[in-house]
Short mmCIF file of C-alpha atoms and ligand atoms in Angstrom, two decimals:
data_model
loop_
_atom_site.label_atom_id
_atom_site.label_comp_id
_atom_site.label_asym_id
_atom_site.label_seq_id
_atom_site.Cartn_x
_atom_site.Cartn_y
_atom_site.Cartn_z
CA UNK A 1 129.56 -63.00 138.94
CA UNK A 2 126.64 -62.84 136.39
CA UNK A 3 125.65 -65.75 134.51
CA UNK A 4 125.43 -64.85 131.18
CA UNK A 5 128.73 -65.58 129.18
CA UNK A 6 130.43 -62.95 126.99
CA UNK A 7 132.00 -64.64 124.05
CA UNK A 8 134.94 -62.51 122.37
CA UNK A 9 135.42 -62.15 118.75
CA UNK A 10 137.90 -65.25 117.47
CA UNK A 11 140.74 -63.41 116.60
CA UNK A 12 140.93 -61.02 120.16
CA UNK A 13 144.37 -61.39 121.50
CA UNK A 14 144.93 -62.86 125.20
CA UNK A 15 148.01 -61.72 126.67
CA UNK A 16 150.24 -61.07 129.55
CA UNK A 17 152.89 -58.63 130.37
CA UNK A 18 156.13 -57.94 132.13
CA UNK A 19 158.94 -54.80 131.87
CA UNK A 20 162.68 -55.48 131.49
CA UNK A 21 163.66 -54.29 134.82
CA UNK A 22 160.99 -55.59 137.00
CA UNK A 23 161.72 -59.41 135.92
CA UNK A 24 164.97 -59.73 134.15
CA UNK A 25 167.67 -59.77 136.96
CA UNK A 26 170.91 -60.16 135.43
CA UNK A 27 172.02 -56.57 136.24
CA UNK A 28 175.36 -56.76 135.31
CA UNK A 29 175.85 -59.91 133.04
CA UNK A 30 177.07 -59.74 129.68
CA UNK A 31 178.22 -56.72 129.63
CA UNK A 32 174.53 -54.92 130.18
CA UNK A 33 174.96 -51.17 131.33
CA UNK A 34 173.64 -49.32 134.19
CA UNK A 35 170.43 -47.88 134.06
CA UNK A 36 168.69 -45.30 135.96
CA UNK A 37 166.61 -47.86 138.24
CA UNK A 38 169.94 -49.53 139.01
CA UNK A 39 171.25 -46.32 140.67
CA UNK A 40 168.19 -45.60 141.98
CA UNK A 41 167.33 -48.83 143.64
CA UNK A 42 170.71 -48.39 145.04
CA UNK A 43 170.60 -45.59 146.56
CA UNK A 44 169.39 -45.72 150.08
CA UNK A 45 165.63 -45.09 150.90
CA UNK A 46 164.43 -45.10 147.67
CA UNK A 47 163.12 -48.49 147.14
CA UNK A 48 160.79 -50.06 149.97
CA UNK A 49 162.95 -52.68 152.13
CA UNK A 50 165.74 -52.13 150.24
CA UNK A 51 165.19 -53.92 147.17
CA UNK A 52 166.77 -54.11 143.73
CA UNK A 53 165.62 -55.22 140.27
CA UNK A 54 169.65 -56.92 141.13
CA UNK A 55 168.23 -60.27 140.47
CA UNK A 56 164.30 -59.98 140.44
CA UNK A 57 162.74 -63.36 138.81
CA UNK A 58 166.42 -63.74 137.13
CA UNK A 59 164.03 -64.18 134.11
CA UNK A 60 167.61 -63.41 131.93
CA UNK A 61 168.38 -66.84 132.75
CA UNK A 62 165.18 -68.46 133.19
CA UNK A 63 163.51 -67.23 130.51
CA UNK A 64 163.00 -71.14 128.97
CA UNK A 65 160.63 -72.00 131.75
CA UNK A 66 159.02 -68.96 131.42
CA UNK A 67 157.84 -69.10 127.82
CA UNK A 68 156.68 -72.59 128.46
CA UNK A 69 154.63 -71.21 131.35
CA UNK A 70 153.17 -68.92 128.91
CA UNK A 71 152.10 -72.16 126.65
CA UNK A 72 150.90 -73.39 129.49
CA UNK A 73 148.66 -70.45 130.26
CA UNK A 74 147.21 -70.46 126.67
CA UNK A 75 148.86 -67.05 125.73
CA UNK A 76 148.83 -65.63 122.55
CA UNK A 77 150.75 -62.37 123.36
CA UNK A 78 153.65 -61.62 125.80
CA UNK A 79 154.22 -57.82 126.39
CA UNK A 80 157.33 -57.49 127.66
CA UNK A 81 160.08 -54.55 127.01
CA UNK A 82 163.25 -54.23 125.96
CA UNK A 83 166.37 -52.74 128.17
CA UNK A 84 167.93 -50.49 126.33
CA UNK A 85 171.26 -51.13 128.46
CA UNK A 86 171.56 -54.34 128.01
CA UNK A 87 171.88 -53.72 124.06
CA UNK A 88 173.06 -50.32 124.06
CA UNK A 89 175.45 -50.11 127.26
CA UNK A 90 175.77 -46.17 127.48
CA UNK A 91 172.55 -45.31 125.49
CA UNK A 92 174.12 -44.80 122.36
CA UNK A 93 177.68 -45.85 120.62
CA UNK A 94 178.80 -50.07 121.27
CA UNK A 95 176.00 -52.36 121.06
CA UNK A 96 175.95 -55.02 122.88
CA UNK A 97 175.61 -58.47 120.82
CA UNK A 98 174.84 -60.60 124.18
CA UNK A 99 171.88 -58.22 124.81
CA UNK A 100 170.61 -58.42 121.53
CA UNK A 101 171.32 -62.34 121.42
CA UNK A 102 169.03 -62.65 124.44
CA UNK A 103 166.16 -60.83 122.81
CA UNK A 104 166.83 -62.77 119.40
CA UNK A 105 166.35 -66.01 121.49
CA UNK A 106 163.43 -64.81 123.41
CA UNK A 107 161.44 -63.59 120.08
CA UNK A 108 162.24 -67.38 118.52
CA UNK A 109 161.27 -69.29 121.40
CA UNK A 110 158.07 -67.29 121.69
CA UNK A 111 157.28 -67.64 117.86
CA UNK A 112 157.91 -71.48 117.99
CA UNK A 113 155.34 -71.49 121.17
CA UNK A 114 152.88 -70.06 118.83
CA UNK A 115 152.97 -66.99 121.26
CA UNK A 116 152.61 -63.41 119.35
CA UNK A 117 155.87 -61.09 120.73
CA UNK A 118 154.75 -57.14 121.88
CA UNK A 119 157.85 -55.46 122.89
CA UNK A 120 158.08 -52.18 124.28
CA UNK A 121 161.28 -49.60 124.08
CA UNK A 122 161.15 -48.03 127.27
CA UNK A 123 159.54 -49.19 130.07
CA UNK A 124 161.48 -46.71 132.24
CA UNK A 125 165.11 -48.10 132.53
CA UNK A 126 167.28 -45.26 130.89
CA UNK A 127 170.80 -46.02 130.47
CA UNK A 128 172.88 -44.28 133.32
CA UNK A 129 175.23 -42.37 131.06
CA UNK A 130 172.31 -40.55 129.22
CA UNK A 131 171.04 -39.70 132.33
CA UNK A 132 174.40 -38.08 133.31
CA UNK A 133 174.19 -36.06 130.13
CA UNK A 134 170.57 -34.79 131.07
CA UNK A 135 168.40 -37.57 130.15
CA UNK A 136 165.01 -36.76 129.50
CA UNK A 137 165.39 -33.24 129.85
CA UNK A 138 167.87 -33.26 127.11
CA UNK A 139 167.10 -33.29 123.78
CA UNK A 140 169.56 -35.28 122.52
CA UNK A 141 167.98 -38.20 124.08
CA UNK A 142 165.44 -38.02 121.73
CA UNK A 143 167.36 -38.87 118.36
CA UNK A 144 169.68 -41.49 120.86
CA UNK A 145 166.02 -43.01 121.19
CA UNK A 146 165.37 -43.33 117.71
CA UNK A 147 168.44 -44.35 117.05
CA UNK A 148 168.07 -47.69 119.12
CA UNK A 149 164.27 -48.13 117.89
CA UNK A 150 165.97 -48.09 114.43
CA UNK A 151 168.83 -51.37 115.96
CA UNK A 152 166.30 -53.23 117.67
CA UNK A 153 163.76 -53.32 114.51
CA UNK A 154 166.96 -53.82 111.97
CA UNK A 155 167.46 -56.92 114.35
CA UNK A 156 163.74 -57.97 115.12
CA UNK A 157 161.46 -56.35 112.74
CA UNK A 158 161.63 -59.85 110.54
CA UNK A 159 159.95 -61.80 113.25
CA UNK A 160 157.94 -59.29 115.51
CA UNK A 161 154.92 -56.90 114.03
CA UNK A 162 154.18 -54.81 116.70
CA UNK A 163 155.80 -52.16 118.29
CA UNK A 164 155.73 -50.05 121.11
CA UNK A 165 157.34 -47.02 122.19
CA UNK A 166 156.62 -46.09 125.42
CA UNK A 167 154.95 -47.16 128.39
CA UNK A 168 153.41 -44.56 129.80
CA UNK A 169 155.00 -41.33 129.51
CA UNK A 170 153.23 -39.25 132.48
CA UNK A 171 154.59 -41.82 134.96
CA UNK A 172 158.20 -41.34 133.41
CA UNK A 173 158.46 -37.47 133.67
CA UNK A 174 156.17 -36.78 136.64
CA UNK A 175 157.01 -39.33 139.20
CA UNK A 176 160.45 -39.41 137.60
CA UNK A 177 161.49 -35.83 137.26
CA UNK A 178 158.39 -33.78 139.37
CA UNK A 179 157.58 -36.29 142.57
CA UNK A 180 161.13 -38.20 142.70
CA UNK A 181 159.59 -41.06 143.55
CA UNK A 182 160.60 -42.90 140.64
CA UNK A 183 164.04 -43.24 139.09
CA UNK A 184 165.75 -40.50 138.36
CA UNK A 185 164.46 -39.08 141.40
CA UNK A 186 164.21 -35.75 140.93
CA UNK A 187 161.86 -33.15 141.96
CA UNK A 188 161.36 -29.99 139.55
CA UNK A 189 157.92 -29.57 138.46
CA UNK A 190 159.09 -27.74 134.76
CA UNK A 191 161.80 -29.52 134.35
CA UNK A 192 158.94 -32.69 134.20
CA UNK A 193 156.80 -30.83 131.99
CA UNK A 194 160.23 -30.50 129.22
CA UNK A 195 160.84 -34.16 129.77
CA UNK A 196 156.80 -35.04 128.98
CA UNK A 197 157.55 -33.19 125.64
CA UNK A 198 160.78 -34.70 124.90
CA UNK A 199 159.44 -38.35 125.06
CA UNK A 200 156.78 -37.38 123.10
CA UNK A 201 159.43 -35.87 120.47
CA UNK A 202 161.22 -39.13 120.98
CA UNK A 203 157.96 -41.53 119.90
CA UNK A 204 157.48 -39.34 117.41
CA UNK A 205 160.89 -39.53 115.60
CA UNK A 206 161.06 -43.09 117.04
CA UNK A 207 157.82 -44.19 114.94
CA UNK A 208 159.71 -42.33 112.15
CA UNK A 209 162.45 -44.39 112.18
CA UNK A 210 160.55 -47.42 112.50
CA UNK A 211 158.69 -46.76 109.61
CA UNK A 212 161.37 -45.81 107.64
CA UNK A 213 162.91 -49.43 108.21
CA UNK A 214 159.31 -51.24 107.40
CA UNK A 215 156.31 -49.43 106.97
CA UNK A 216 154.53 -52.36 107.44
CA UNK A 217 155.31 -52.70 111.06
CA UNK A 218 151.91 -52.16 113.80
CA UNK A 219 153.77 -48.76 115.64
CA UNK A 220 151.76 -47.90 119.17
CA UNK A 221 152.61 -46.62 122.33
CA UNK A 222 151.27 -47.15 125.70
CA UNK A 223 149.24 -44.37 128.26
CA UNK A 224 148.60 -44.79 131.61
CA UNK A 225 144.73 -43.86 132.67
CA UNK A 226 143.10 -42.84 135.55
CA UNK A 227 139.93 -41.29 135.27
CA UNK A 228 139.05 -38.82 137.94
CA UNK A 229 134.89 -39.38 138.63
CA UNK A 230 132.83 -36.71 139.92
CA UNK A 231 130.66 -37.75 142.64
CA UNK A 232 128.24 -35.38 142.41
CA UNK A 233 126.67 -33.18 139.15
CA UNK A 234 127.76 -29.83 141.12
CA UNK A 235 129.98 -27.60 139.08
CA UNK A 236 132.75 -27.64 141.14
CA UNK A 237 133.24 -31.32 140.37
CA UNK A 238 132.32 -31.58 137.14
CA UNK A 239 134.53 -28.74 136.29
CA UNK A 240 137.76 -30.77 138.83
CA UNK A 241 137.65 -33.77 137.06
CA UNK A 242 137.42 -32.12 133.57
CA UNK A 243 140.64 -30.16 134.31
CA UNK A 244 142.60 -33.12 136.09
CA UNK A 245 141.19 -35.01 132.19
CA UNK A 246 143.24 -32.89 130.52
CA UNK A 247 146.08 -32.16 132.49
CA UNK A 248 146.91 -35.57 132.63
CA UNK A 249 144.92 -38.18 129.80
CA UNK A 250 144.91 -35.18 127.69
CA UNK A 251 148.00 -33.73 127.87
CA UNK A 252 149.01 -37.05 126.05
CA UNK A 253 146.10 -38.13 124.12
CA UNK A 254 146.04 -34.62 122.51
CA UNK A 255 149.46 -34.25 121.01
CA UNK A 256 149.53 -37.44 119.97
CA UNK A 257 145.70 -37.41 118.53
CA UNK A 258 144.99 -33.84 117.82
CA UNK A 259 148.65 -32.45 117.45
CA UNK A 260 148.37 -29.93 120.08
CA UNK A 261 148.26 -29.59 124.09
CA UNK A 262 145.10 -29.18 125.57
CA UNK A 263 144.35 -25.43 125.65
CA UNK A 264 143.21 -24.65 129.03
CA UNK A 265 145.96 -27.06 131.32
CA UNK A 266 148.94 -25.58 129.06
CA UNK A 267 147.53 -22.04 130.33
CA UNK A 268 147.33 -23.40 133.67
CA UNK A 269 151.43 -24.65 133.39
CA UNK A 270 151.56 -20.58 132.37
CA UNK A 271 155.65 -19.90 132.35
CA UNK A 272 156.10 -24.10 133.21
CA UNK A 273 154.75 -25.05 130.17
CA UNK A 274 157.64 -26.56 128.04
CA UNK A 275 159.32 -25.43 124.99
CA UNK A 276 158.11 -26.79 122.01
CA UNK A 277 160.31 -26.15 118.19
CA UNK A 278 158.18 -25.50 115.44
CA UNK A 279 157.88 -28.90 113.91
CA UNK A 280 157.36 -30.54 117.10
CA UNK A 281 153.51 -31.44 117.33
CA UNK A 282 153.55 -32.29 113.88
CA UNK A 283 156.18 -34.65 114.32
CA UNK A 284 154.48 -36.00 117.76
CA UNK A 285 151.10 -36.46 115.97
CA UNK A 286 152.25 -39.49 113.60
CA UNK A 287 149.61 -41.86 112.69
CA UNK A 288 149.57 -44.46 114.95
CA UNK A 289 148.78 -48.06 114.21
CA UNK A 290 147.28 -48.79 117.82
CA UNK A 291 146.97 -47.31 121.25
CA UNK A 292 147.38 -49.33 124.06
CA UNK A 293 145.89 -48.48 127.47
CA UNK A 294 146.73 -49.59 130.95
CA UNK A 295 143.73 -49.16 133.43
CA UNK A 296 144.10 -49.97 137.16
CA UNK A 297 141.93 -47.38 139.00
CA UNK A 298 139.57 -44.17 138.92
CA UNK A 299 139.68 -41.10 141.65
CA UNK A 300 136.10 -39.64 142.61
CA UNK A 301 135.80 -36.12 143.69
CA UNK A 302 133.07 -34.34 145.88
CA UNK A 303 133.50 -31.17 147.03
CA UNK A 304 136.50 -30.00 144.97
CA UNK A 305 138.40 -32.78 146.87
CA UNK A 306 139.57 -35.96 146.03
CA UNK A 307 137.37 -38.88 148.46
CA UNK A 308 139.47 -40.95 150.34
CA UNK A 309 138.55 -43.86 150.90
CA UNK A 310 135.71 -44.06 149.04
CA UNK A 311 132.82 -45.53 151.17
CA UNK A 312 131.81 -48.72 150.87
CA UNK A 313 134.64 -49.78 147.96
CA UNK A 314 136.85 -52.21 147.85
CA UNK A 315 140.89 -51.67 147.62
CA UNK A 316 143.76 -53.65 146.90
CA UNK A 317 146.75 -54.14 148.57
CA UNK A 318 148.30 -50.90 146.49
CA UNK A 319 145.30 -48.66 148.05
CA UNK A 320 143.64 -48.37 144.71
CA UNK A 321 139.64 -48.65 144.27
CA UNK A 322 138.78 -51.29 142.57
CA UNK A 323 136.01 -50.06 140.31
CA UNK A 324 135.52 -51.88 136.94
CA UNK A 325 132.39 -49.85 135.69
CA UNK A 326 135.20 -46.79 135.16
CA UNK A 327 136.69 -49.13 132.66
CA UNK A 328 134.30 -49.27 130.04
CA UNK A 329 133.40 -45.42 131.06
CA UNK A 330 136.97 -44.38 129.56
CA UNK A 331 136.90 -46.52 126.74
CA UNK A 332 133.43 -45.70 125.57
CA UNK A 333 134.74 -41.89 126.52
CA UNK A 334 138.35 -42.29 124.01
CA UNK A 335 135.91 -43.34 121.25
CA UNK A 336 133.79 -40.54 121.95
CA UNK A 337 136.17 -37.79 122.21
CA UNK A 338 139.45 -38.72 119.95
CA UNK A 339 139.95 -40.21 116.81
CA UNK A 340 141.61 -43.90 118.23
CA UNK A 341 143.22 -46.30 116.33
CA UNK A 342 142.45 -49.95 117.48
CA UNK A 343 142.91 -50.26 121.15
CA UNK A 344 144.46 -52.77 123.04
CA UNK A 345 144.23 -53.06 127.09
CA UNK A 346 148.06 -53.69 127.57
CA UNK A 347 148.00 -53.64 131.39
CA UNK A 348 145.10 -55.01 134.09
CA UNK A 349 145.60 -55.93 136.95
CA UNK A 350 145.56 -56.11 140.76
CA UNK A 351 147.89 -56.46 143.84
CA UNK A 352 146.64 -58.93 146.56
CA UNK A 353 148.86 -60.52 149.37
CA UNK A 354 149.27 -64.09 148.19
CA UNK A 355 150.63 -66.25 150.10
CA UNK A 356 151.54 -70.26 149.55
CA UNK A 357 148.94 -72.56 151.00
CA UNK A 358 149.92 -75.77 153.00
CA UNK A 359 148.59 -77.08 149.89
CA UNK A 360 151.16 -76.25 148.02
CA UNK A 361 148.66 -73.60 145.86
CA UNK A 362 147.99 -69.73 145.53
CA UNK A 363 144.36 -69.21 146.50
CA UNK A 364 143.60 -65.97 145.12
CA UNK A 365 140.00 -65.50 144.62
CA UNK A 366 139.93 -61.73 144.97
CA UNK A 367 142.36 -61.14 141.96
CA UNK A 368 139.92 -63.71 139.74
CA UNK A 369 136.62 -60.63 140.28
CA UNK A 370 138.78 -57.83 139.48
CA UNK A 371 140.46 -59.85 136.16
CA UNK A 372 136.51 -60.87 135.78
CA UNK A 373 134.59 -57.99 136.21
CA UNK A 374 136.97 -55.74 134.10
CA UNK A 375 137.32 -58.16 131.58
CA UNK A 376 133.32 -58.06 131.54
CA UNK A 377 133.01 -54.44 131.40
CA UNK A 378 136.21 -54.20 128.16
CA UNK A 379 133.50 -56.61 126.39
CA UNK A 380 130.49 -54.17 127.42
CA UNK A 381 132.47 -51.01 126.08
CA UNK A 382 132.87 -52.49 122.74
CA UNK A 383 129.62 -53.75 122.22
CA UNK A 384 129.27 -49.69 122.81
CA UNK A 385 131.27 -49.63 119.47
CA UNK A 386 135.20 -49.47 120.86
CA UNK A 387 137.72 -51.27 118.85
CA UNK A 388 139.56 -53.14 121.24
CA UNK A 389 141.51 -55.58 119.69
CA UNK A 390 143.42 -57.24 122.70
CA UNK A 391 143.91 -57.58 126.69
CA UNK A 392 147.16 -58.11 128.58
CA UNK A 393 147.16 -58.98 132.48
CA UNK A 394 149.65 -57.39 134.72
CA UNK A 395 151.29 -59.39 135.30
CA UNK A 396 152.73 -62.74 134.41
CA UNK A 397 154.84 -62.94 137.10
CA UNK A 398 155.02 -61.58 140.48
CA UNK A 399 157.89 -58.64 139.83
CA UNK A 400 160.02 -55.71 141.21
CA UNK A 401 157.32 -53.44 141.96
CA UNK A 402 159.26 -50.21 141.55
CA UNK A 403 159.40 -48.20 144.71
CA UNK A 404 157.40 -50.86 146.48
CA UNK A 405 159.77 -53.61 145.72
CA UNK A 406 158.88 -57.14 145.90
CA UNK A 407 156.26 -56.13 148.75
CA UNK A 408 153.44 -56.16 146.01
CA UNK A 409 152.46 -59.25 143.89
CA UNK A 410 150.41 -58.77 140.49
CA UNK A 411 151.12 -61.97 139.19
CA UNK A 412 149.15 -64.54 137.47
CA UNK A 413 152.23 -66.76 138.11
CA UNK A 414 153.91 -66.60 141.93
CA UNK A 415 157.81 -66.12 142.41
CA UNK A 416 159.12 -67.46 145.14
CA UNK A 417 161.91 -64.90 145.48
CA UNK A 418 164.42 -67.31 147.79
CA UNK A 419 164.16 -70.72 145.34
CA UNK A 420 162.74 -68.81 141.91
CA UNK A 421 160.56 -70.89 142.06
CA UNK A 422 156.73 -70.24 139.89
CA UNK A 423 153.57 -71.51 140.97
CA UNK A 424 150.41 -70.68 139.00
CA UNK A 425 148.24 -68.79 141.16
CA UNK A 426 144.02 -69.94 140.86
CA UNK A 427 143.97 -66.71 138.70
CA UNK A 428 146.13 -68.04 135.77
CA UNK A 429 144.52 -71.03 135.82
CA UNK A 430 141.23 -69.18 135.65
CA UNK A 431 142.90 -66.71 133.10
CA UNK A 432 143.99 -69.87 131.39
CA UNK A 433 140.05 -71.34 131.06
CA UNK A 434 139.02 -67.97 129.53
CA UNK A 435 141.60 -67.74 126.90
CA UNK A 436 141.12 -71.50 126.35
CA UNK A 437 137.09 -70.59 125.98
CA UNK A 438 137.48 -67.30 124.83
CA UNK A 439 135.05 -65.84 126.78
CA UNK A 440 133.99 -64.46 130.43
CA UNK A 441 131.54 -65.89 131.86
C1 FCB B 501 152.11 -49.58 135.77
C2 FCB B 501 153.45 -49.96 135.20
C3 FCB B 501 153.83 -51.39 135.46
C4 FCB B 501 153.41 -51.86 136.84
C5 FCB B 501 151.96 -51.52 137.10
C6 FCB B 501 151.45 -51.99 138.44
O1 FCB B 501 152.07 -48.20 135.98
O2 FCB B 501 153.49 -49.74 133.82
O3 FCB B 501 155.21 -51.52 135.26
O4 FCB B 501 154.25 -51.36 137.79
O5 FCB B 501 151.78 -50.14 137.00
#
């Protein structure tokens, strides 16, 4: 670690996050509905071990202790989403007043801990019975979408200024609907392509809606990065990672910046690409208050191949690099390249293998570098002039890990599956001194 500090301007917001279905639990209680990761977790030999979001950290019902964990922590932002089955049973029709009671009671106790709420719509848990009628790939799902957005402000825009749509929208239709490893499982590589454009349509008429209820509300959404290096100047690899840019960063960013699909990877989709209606990028290119951006890892290339393992680097217990230096490369390369609103980092993180020491703590040193040194290089790329206005770890709490199950822990905070019991790993109490100091040092 160097030993010069980095100081963070006073009003930077320290945060942590969660999703609905990795921590909640509560599956079935008060009258929530099924979602997609229900069936899918249930469904043999989709979900490492076995496991089910069925119970999780049962943070539904031990949501108290969790908040004041968060005071303890120093937070000034939770992330966390919203389950749109456990408001909206089927996806659209009966609302559920227990499911929006629990949010009501989570935004309140959060306020009165001085703790800034930064909910997110859909963090991947579509209710079952849209699924049944097509889900993503329908286009109805789109206005059932907005529809909800338009409830859950109604009920919590008084209280809670920012917004987001979506968490990342290429992991939702590709490893959803093209690799099947994610909920709903399927495998149909055009079919994935229609869904990216329909959730696009659906933040787009989403922000819409929200707006139309309070156009003073912060609207954002959340994209996944993962920049793909070139290890060499050679052609071949400069030209690999440019195209893997845009057929994946880009074939968000652009729509939603630039109001159209990058030109040369919607050739490459040729008769894939997906149908798009005439006021569709228009409507997907609404101005947007903030971007968020979750960074984990980067791919290098050499040879028109992707390098595996890289030599010399170090990897966590997922199997991704960890490489901080690509951090401030991609935000220094958003500023560059697209006209951003304020950024916020709204996921970080690493999985280690924690375990509980005799002494009763979580010694997890390796976890404290990677929160360090990419929490070093975020303050580097915006004294290269990017606005980034916040940072959220992944996670607070160790959580269903989708496919992986519990088998991976990004915590700050440990679960204790058997007992629910928390314990504060080393790196929330670190995480904890640099909120408290507001710096890195
Ligand atoms: C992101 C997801 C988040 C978590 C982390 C490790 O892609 O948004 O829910 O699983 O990865």
């Amino acid at each position: 670690m160097s030993t010069r500090s980095l100081t963070f301007p006073l009003d930077f917001l320290w945060g942590a996050a969660t999703a609905a279905y990795q921590i909640e639990g509560a599956w079935d209680a008060d009258g929530r509905g099924e979602s997609i990761w229900d069936r899918f977790s249930h469904t043999p030999d989709k979900v490492e071990n076995g496991d089910t979001g069925d119970v999780a950290c049962d943070h539904y019902h031990l949501w108290r202790e969790d908040v004041a964990l968060m005071q303890r922590l120093g937070l000034q932002a939770y992330r966390f989403s919203i389950s749109w089955p456990r408001v909206i049973p089927a996806g659209r029709g009966v609302i559920n007043q227990a499911g929006l009671d629990f949010y009501d009671r989570l935004v309140d106790a959060l306020l009165e801990a001085g703790i800034q709420p930064f909910p997110t719509l859909y963090h991947w848990d579509l209710p079952q019975a849209l699924q049944d009628a097509g889900g993503w790939g329908a286009r109805d799902t789109c206005g059932y979408f907005a529809d909800y957005a338009d409830l859950m402000v109604r009920r919590l825009g008084d209280r809670v200024r920012f917004w987001s749509t979506f968490n990342e929208p290429w992991v939702s239709a590709f490893v959803g609907y093209r690799d099947g490893r994610h909920a709903p499982g399927l495998q149909d590589g055009k079919l994935a392509l229609q869904v990216a454009h329909h959730l696009l349509v659906a933040h787009g008429v989403a922000v819409q809606a929200i707006r139309a209820t309070d156009s003073q509300l912060q609207v954002g959404i959340v994209l996944n990065t993962w920049p793909v290096e070139p290890a060499t100047d050679l052609e071949q690899d400069l030209a690999l990672a440019e195209a893997a840019w845009q057929e994946n960063e880009g074939w968000f960013l652009d729509p939603l910046l630039r109001g159209n699909y990058p030109p040369a990877a919607l050739e490459a989709h040729g008769s894939s690409a997906p149908s798009v209606q005439p006021q569709d990028m228009a409507l997907i290119a609404q101005p947007l208050d903030w971007l968020g951006i979750n960074y984990y890892s980067r791919y290098v290339v050499q040879k028109g191949e992707i390098v595996g393992p890289v030599p010399g680097a170090e990897y966590t217990d997922m199997g991704w690099e960890v490489h901080a230096p690509a951090f401030r490369r991609l935000l220094v390369r958003l500023k560059q390249e697209y006209p951003i609103p304020p950024l916020y980092i709204t996921e970080n993180g690493a999985a280690f293998p924690d375990r509980v020491s005799p002494d009763g703590r979580v010694h997890d040193p390796r976890r404290i570098v990677y929160l360090h040194d990419h929490l070093v290089q975020a303050r580097l790329a915006m004294d290269d002039g990017v606005d980034l206005r916040g940072y959220f770890a992944w996670s607070l709490l160790d959580n269903f890990e989708w496919a992986y199950g519990y088998a991976k822990r990004f915590g700050l905070v440990y679960v204790d599956y058997a007992t629910q019991q928390r314990i504060v790993k080393d790196s929330g109490e670190w995480y904890a001194q640099v909120i408290a100091r507001n710096e890195v040092e």
